[in-house]
Structure formats: structure tokens, C-alpha cells
CSV table of C-alpha atoms and ligand atoms in Angstrom, one decimal:
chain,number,residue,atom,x,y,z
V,1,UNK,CA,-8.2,200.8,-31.8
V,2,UNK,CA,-7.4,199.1,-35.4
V,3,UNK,CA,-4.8,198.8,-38.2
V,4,UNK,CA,-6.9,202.1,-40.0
V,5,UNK,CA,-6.7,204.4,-37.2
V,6,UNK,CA,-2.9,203.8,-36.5
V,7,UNK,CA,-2.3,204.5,-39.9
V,8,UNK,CA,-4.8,207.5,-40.4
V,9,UNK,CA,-3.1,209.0,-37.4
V,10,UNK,CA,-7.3,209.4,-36.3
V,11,UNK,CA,-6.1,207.3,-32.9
V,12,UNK,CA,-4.8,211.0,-31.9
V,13,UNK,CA,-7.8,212.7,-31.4
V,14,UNK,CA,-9.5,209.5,-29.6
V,15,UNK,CA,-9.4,209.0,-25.3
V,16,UNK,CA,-8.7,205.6,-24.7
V,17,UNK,CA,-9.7,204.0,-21.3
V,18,UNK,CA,-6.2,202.7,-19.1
V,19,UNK,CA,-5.2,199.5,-20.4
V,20,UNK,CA,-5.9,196.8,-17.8
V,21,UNK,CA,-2.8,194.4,-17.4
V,22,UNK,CA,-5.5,192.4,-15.0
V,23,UNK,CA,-7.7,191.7,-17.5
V,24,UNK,CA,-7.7,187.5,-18.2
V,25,UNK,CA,-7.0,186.9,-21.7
V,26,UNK,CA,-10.1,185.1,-23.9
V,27,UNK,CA,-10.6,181.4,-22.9
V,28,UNK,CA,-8.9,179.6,-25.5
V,29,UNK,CA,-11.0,176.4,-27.6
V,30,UNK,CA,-8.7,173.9,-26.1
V,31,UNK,CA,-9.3,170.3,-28.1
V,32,UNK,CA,-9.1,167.1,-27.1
V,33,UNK,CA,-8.0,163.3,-28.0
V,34,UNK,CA,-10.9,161.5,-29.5
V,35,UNK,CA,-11.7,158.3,-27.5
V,36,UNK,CA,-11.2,156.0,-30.4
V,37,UNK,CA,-7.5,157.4,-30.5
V,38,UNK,CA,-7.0,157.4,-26.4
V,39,UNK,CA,-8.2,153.6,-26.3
V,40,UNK,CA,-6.1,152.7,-29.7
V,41,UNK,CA,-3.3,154.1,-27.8
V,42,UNK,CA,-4.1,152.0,-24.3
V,43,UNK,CA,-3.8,148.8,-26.8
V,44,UNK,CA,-0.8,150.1,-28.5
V,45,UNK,CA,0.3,150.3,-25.4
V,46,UNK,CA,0.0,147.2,-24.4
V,47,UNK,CA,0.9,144.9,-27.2
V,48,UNK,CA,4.6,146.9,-27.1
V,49,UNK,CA,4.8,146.2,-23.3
V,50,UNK,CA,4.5,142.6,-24.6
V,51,UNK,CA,7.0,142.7,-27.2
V,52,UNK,CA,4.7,143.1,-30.4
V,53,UNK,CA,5.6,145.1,-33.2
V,54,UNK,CA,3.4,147.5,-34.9
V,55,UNK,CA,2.6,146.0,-38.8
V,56,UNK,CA,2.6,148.6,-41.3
V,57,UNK,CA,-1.5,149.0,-42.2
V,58,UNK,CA,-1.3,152.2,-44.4
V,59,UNK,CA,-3.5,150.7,-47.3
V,60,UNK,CA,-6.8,150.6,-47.2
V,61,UNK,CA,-7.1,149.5,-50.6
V,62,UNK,CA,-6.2,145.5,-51.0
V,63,UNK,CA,-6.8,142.8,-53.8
V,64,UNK,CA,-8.6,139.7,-52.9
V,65,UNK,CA,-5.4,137.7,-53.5
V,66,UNK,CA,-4.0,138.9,-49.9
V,67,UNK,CA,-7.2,139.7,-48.3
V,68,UNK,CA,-8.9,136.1,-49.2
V,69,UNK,CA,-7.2,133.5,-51.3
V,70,UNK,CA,-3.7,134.0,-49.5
V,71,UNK,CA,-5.7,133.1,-46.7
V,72,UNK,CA,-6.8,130.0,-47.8
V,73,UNK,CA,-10.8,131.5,-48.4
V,74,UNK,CA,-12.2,129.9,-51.2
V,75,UNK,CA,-13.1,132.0,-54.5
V,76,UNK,CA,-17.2,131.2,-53.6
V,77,UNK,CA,-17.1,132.2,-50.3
V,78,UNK,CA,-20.2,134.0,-49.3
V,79,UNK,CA,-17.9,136.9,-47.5
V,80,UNK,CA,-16.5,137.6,-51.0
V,81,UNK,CA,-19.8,138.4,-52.4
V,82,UNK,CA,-20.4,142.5,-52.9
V,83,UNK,CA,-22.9,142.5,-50.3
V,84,UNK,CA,-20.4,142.0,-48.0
V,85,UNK,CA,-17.0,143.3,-49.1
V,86,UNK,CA,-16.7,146.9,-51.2
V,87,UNK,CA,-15.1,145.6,-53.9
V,88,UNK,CA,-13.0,149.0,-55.9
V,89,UNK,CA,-14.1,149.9,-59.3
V,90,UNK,CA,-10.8,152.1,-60.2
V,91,UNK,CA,-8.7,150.8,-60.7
V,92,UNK,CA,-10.7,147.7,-60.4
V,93,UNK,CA,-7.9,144.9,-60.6
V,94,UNK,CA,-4.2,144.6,-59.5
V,95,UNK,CA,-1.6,142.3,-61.5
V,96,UNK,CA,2.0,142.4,-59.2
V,97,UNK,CA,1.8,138.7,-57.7
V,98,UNK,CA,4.9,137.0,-56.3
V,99,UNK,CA,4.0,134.2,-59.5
V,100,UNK,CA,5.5,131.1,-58.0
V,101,UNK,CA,3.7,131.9,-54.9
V,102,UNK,CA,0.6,132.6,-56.6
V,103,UNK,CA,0.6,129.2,-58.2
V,104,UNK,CA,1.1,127.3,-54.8
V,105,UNK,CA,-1.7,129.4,-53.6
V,106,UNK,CA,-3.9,128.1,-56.9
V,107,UNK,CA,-2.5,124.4,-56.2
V,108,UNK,CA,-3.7,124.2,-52.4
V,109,UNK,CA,-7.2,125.6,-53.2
V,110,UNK,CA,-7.8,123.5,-56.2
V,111,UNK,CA,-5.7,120.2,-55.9
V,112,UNK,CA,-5.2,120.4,-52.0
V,113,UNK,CA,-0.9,119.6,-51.0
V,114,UNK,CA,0.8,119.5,-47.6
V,115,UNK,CA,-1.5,117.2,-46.5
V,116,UNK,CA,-4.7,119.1,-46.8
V,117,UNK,CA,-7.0,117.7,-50.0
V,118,UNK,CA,-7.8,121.4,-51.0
V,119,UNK,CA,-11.6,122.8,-51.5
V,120,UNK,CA,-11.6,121.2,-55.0
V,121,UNK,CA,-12.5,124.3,-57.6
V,122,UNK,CA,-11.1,125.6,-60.8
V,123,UNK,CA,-9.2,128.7,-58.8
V,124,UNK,CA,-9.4,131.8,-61.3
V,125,UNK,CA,-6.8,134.4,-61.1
V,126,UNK,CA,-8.9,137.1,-62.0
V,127,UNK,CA,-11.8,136.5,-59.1
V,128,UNK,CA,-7.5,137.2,-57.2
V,129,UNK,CA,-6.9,140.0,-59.2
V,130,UNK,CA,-10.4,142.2,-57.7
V,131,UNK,CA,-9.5,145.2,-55.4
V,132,UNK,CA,-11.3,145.6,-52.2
V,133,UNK,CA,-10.9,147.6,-49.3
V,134,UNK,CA,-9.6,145.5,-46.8
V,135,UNK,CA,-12.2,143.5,-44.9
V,136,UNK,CA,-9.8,142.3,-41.8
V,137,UNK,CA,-6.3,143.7,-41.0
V,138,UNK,CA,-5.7,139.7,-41.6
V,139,UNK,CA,-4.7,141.2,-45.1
V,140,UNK,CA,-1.7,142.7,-43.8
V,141,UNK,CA,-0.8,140.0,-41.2
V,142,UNK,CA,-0.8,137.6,-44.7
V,143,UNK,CA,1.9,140.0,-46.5
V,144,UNK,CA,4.1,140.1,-43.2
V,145,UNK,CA,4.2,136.2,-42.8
V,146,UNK,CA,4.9,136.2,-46.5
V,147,UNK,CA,7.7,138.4,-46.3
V,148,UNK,CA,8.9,136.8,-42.9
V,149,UNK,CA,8.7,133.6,-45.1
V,150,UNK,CA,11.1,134.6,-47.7
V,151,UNK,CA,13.6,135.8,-44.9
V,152,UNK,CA,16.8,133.2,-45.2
V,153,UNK,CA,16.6,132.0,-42.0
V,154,UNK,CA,13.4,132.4,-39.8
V,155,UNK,CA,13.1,133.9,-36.7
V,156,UNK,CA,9.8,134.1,-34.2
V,157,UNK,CA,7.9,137.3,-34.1
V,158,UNK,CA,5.3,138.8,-32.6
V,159,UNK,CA,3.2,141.7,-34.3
V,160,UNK,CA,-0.4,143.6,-34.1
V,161,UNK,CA,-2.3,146.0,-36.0
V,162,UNK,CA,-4.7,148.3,-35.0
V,163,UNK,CA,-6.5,150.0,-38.7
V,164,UNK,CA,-9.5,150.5,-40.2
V,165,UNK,CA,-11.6,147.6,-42.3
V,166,UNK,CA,-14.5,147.9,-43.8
V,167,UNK,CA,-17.4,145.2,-44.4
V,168,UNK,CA,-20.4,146.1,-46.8
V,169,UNK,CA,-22.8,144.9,-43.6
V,170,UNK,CA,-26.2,146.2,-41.9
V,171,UNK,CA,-25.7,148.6,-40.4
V,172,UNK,CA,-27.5,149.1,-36.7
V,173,UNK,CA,-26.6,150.9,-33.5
V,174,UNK,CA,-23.4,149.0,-32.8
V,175,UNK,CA,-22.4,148.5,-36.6
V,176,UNK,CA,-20.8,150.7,-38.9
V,177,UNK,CA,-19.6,149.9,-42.5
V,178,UNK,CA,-16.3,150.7,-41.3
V,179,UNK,CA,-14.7,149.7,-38.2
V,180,UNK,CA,-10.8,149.3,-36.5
V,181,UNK,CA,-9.7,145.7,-35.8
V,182,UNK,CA,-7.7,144.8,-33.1
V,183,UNK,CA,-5.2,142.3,-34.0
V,184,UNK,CA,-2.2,140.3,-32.9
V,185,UNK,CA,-0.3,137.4,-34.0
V,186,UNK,CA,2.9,135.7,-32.7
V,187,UNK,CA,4.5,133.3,-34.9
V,188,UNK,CA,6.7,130.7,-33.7
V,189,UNK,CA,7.9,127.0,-33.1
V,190,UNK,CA,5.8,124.4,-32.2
V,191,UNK,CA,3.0,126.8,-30.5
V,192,UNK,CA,-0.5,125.5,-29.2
V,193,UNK,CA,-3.7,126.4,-28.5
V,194,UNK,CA,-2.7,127.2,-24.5
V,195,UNK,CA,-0.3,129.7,-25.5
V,196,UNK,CA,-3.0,131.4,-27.8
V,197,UNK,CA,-5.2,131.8,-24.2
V,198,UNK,CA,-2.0,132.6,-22.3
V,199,UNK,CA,-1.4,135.3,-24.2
V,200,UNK,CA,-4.5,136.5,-25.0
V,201,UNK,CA,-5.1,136.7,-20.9
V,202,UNK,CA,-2.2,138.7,-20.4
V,203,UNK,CA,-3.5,140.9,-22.5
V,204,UNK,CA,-6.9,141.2,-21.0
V,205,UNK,CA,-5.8,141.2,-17.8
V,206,UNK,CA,-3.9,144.5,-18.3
V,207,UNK,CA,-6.9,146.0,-19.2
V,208,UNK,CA,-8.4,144.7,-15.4
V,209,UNK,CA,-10.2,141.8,-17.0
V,210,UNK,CA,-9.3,138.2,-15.5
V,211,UNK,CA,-12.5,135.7,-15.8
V,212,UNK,CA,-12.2,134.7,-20.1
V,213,UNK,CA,-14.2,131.9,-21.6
V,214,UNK,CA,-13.4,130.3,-24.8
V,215,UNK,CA,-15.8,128.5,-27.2
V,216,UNK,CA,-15.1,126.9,-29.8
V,217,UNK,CA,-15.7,128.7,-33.6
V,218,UNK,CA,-15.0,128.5,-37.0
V,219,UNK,CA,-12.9,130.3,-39.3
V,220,UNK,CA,-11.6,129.6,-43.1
V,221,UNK,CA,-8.0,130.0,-42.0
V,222,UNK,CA,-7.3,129.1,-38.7
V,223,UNK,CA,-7.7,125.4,-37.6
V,224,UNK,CA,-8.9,125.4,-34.7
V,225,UNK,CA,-10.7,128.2,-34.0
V,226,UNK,CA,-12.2,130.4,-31.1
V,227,UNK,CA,-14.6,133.0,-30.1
V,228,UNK,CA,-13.3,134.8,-26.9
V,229,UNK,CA,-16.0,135.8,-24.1
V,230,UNK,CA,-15.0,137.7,-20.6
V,231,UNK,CA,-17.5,138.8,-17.9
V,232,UNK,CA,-17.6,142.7,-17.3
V,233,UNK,CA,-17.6,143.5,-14.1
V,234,UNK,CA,-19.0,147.0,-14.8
V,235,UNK,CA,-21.4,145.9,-17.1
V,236,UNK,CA,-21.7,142.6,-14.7
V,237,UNK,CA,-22.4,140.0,-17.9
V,238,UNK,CA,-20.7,138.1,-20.1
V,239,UNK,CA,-19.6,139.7,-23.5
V,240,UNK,CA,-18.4,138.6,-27.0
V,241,UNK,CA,-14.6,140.4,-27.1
V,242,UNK,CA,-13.4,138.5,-30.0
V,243,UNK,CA,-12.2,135.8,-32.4
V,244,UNK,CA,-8.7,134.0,-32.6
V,245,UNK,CA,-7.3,130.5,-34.0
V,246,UNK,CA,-4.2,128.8,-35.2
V,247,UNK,CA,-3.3,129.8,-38.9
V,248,UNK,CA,-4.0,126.6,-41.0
V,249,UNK,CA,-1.3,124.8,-42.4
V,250,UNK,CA,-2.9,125.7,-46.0
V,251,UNK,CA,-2.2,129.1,-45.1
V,252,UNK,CA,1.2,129.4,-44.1
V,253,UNK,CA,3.0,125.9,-46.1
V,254,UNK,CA,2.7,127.6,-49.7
V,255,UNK,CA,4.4,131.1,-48.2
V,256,UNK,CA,7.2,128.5,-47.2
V,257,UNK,CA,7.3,128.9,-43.6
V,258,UNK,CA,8.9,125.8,-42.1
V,259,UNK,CA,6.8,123.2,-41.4
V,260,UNK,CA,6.6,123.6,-37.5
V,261,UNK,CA,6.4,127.1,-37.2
V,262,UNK,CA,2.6,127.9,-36.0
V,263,UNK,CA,1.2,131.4,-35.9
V,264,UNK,CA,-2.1,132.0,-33.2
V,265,UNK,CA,-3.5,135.1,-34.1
V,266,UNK,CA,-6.5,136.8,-32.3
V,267,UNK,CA,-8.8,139.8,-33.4
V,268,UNK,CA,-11.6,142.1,-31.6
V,269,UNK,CA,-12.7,145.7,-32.5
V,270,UNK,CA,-11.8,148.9,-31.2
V,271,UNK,CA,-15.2,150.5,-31.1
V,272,UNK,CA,-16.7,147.9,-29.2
V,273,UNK,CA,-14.5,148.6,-25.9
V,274,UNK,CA,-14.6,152.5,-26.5
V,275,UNK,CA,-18.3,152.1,-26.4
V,276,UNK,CA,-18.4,150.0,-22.7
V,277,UNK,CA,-15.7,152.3,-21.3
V,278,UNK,CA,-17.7,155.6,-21.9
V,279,UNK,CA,-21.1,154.4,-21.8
V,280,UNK,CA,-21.9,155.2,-25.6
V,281,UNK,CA,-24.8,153.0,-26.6
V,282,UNK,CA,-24.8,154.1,-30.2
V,283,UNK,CA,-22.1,154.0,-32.3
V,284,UNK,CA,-22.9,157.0,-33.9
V,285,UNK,CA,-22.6,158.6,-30.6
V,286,UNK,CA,-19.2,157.6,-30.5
V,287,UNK,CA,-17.9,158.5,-34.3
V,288,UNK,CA,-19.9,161.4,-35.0
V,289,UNK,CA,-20.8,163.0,-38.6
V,290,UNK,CA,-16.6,162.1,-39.6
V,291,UNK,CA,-13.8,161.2,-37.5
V,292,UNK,CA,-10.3,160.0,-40.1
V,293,UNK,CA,-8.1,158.9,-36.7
I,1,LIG,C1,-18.3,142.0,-37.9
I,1,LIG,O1,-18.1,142.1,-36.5
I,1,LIG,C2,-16.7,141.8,-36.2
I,1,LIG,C3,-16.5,142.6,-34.9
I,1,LIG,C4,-15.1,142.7,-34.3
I,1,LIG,C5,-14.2,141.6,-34.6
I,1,LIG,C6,-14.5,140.2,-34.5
I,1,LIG,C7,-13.5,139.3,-34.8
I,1,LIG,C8,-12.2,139.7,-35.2
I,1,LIG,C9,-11.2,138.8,-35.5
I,1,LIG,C10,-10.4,138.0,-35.8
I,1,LIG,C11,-9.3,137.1,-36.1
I,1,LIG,C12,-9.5,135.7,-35.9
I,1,LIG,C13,-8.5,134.8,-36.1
I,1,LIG,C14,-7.2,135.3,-36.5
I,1,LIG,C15,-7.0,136.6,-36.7
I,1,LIG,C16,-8.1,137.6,-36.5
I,1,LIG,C17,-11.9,141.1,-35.3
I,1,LIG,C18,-12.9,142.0,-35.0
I,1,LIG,C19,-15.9,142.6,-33.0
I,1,LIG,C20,-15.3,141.8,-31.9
I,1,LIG,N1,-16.0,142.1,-30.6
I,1,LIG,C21,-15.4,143.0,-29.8
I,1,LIG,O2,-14.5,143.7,-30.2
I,1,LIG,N2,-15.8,143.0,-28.5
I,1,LIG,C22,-15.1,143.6,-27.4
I,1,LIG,C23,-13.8,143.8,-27.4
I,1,LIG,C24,-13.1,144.3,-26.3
I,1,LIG,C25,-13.8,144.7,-25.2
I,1,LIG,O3,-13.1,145.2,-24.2
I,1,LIG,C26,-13.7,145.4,-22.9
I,1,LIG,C27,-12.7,145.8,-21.9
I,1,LIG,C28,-13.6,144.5,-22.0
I,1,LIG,C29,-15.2,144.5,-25.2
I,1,LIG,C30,-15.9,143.9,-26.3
I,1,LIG,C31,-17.2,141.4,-30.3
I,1,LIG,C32,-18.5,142.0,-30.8
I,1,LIG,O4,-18.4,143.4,-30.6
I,1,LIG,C33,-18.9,141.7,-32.2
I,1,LIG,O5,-20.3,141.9,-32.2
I,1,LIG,C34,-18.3,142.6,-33.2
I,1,LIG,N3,-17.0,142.1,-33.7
């Protein structure tokens, strides 16, 4: 029976067979939550049972200034070079800068200040200027502490990120170009490096692992630094889940944060626990021909 018939009256002359009301309807194409998005979730999850608060990570795009100097990464840095970060072509630089902030940024690379004797280098705004895409959430975290720093009075806070970043880097089975980092930061009076594995085992232990190991590590902006390691019971070894640190002093003095507020931060990936919980040994496996979460 179609729309024709009913309107060329032709349906008249036709015998139709009973209709049966029994009949199950056609099985519907029912979807289903990617596992990137159903793990991104569990860690969402998480960090708000712990009081985090999501940062705002809606640009991909970034300028070297937040994603590198702001951090305290010095202008020759080998992780600046193209064949590690995409820089962007159009438009190829950005020129909004909080100015005074910029310059304190300039002074503690090149001179050194608040104690620290700086790397030393003729800083160039324009090597500041070059827009990226983001190769660490760490970007964002930088803007938030900068705009926590110009708050009139401060108060501590604790947020996370979990976005997309994207490293011009071999690529094999467990590496992409692109990948989502994990991250969370608290910032606060007088924290130490305890707190930092306090909190980072709470967080792991809500997600059923308990034995961590720490080692030390080194990063350009946090002082000291630490690679995270935890034994899988299902896989039944010991894994690399991450990096954290305290945020260097260089980092956080010319955004104005007072002088005994520390922030620990930590960082791990998203694919790499997405992977061990549903046994995909290839990323590829896992993300397909094009998955935008
Ligand atoms: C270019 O590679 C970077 C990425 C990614 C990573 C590493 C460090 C950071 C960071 C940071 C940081 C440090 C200081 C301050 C702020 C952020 C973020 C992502 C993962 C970090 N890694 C990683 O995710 N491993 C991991 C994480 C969770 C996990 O969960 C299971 C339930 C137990 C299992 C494994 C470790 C490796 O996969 C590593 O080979 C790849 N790393």
C-alpha cells in the first residue's frame, strides 16, 4: 500500500491480507556511548566527587605565550620546535596580551626575579605571538591561575580538565597526534609534595587502584617533579599512569599569586585507561576512522 495508490483510489480494487497487530515492529539501530566518552565521564565523575571544578577547555587553538612561555618554557625549547607542536598558519599569530603581565613574563625568562636567575635569553615576543593547537590542557590551567591571580582577594581552588591536545609526535599503536589529557590542579596555601600523592591516591583509589609508586621526573614548570606508576592488578605489572609536580615559583610569582600559595597539578591520558579497560591493544582500534567526543 503507498502514498500513489491512496491517492489514485487503485488501493480499491487490490485484496489486502488482515493486518497483524502481533507482528513485532523492525528492530531499531539502537547507538551507543563511545568508550572514550563513558571513561571521560567515570573521571568527571570523580574529580566533582572531590570538589574539582570543570576549566573551560573549548579552544583548541592557543598561542605559545599561554601554552609555553606563561609556563615558564624557554623560547628554544626542543618541544617548541614544529616537529613536535602544530604550530597554525591562519591566522598564524595572536597580539591580545595582558602587557604588564607579558613583560614580567619576558623579565623572569631573560633576567631571572623572585629568586630564580632566569634561563638567560633575549625573550622575543613574536616566537609568544605563534598560534598552536594546544599541546597540554596546561594551557588552560595557565589562563585560570592568571585570572584567579587578578581576583582581589585569593581564595583556594581546585579544578581539572579533560580535552583534547595534540603533539606533532610518531605515531605507533598506542600514539596518536591527537590525544585527551587528564588533568587536575588544586591551588592553595602552603601545599607540599604529600598532598600532591594524597590526592592523587584518592583519586586512583576510586578507580580500584591502591599500590602507586612515584619517581622522581622533570618538568620545565613544576619544581619538583614526578612520574606516577601503579601496579594493575588485571594486567598484574606495573604501568606508567602519569606525570605531576609543584608549579614553579617562575610560573605562578609574575601572574601575582601570593607568594605562599602553591599549586600541585598532575596529568595522564584518557586513551591510555580506555585502552586497559577494554582490552584494545591498538589505538586505532579504540578511535576508529573519526570520533569528535
Ligand atoms: C606524550 O605522552 C603523554 C601521555 C599522557 C600524559 C602524560 C603526562 C601528562 C601530564 C602532565 C602534567 C604534569 C605536571 C603538571 C600538570 C600536568 C599528561 C598526559 C600519558 C600518560 N600515561 C597514561 O595516561 N597512563 C595511564 C593512565 C591511567 C591509567 O588508568 C588505569 C586504571 C589504571 C592507566 C595508564 C602514561 C603513558 O600512557 C604514556 O606513555 C603516555 N602519556
Amino acid at each position: 500500500l503507498t502514498s500513489d495508490m491512496l491517492l489514485a483510489g487503485s488501493w480499491k480494487k487490490l485484496k489486502f491480507k488482515d493486518y497483524n497487530f502481533e507482528a513485532l515492529g523492525a528492530p531499531l539501530e539502537s547507538g551507543y556511548l563511545h568508550p572514550l566518552v563513558k571513561v571521560r565521564s567515570e573521571f568527571r565523575q570523580i574529580f566533582l566527587e572531590m570538589g574539582f571544578s570543570e576549566m573551560p577547555t573549548n579552544n583548541y587553538v592557543e598561542n605559545s605565550f599561554w601554552n609555553f612561555d606563561a609556563l615558564f618554557q624557554p623560547q628554544q625549547h626542543p618541544a617548541r620546535d614544529a616537529h613536535d607542536t602544530f604550530f597554525i598558519s591562519d591566522p598564524k599569530v595572536s597580539n591580545k596580551f595582558p602587557m604588564d603581565y607579558l613583560e614580567r613574563v619576558k623579565k623572569v625568562h631573560s633576567k631571572g626575579g623572585y629568586g630564580s636567575q632566569g634561563y638567560g635569553y633575549d625573550w622575543k615576543i613574536e616566537e609568544a605571538q605563534k598560534n598552536l593547537l594546544r599541546t597540554h590542557t596546561t594551557a588552560v590551567s595557565a589562563r585560570m591561575l592568571f585570572k584567579l591571580a587578578q581576583q582581589k582577594e585569593f581564595k583556594p581552588i581546585k579544578l581539572f580538565s579533560i580535552d583534547k591536545v595534540f603533539r606533532n609526535e610518531t605515531l605507533d599503536a598506542t600514539h596518536l597526534a591527537e590525544f585527551h589529557q587528564v588533568e587536575g590542579l588544586i591551588a592553595d596555601y602552603n601545599l607540599t609534595l604529600g598532598d600532591l600523592i594524597g590526592v592523587f591516591a584518592e583519586f586512583f583509589k576510586k578507580l580500584g587502584i591502591t599500590q602507586l609508586e612515584f619517581k622522581p621526573a622533570y618538568n620545565p614548570y613544576t619544581e619538583p617533579s614526578m612520574e606516577i606508576f601503579c601496579f594493575h592488578p588485571g594486567l598484574g605489572k606495573w604501568i606508567e599512569i602519569g606525570n605531576s609536580g609543584v608549579f614553579r615559583p617562575e610560573m605562578l610569582l609574575p601572574m601575582g599569586l601570593p607568594e605562599d600559595v602553591c599549586v600541585i597539578a598532575w596529568g595522564l591520558s584518557l586513551e591510555r585507561p580506555t585502552m586497559i579497560k577494554y582490552g584494545f591493544n591498538n589505538i586505532r582500534d579504540l578511535i576508529g576512522p573519526k570520533v569528535d567526543l
